[in-house]
PDB file of C-alpha atoms in Angstrom:
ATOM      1  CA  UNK A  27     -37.051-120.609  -8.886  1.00 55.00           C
ATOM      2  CA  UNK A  28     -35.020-119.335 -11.835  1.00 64.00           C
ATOM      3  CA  UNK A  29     -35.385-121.216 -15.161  1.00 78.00           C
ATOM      4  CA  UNK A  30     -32.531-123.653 -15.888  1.00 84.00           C
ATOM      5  CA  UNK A  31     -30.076-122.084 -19.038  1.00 88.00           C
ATOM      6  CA  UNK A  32     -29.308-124.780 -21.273  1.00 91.00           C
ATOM      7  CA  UNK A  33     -27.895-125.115 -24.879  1.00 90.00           C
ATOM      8  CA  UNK A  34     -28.759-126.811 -28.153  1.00 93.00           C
ATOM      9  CA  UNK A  35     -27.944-130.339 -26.943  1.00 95.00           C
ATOM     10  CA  UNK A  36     -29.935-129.982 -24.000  1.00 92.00           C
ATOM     11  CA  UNK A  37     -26.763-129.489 -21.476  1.00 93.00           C
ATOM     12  CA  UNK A  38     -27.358-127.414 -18.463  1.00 92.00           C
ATOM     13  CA  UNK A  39     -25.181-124.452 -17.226  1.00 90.00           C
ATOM     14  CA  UNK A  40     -25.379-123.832 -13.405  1.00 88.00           C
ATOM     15  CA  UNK A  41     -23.173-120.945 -13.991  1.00 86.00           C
ATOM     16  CA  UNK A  42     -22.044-117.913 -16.860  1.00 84.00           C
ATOM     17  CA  UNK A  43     -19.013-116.775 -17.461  1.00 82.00           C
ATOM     18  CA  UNK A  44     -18.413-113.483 -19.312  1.00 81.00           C
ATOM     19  CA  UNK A  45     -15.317-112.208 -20.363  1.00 73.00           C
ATOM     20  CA  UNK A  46     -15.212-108.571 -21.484  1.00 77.00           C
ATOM     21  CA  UNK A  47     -12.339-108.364 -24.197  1.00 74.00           C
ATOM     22  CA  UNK A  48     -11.750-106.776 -27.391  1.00 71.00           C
ATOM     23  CA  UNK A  49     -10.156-110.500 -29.249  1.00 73.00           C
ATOM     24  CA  UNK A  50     -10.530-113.738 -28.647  1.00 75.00           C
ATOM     25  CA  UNK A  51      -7.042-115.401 -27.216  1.00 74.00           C
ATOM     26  CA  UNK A  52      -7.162-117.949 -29.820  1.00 78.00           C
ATOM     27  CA  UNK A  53      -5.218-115.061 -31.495  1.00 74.00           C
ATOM     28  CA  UNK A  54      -6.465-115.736 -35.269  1.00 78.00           C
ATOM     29  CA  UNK A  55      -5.952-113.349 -38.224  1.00 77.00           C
ATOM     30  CA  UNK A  56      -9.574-112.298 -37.604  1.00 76.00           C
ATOM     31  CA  UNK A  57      -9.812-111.304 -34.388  1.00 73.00           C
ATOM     32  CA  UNK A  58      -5.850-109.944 -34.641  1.00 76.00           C
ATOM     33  CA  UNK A  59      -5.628-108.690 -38.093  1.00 75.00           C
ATOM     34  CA  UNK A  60      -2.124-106.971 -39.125  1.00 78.00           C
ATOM     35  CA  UNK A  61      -1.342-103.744 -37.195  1.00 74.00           C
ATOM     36  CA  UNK A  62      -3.354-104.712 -34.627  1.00 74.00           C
ATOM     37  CA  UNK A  63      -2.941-102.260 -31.345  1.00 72.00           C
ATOM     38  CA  UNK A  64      -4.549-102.984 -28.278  1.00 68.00           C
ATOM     39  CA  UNK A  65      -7.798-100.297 -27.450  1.00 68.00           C
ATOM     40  CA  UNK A  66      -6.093 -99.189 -24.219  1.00 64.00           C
ATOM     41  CA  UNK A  67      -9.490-100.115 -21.874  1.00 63.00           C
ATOM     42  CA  UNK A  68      -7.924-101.146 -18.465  1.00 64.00           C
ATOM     43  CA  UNK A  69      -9.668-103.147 -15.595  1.00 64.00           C
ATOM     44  CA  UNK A  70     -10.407-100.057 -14.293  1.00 67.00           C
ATOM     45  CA  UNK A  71     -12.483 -98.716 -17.088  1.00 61.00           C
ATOM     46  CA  UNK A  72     -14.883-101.495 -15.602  1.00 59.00           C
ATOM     47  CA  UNK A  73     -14.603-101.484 -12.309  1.00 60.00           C
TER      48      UNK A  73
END
């Protein structure tokens, strides 16, 4: 049996989630700075 994942204040995950973006979509100057253009990767690119 695999070994439970858990975090800091001892929740468990039963599942991950990954996302695979370039930002964030809490759209903050860091993560969108001025000028920002987007790096043209499609779904495809990954699939």
């Amino acid at each position: 049996m695999a070994s439970q994942l858990t975090d800091a204040f001892a929740r468990k995950f039963y599942y991950l989630r990954l996302s695979i973006t370039d930002v964030c979509n809490f759209r903050c100057t860091y993560c969108l700075p001025d000028g920002y253009k987007p790096s043209g990767v499609t779904n495809k690119g990954f699939l």
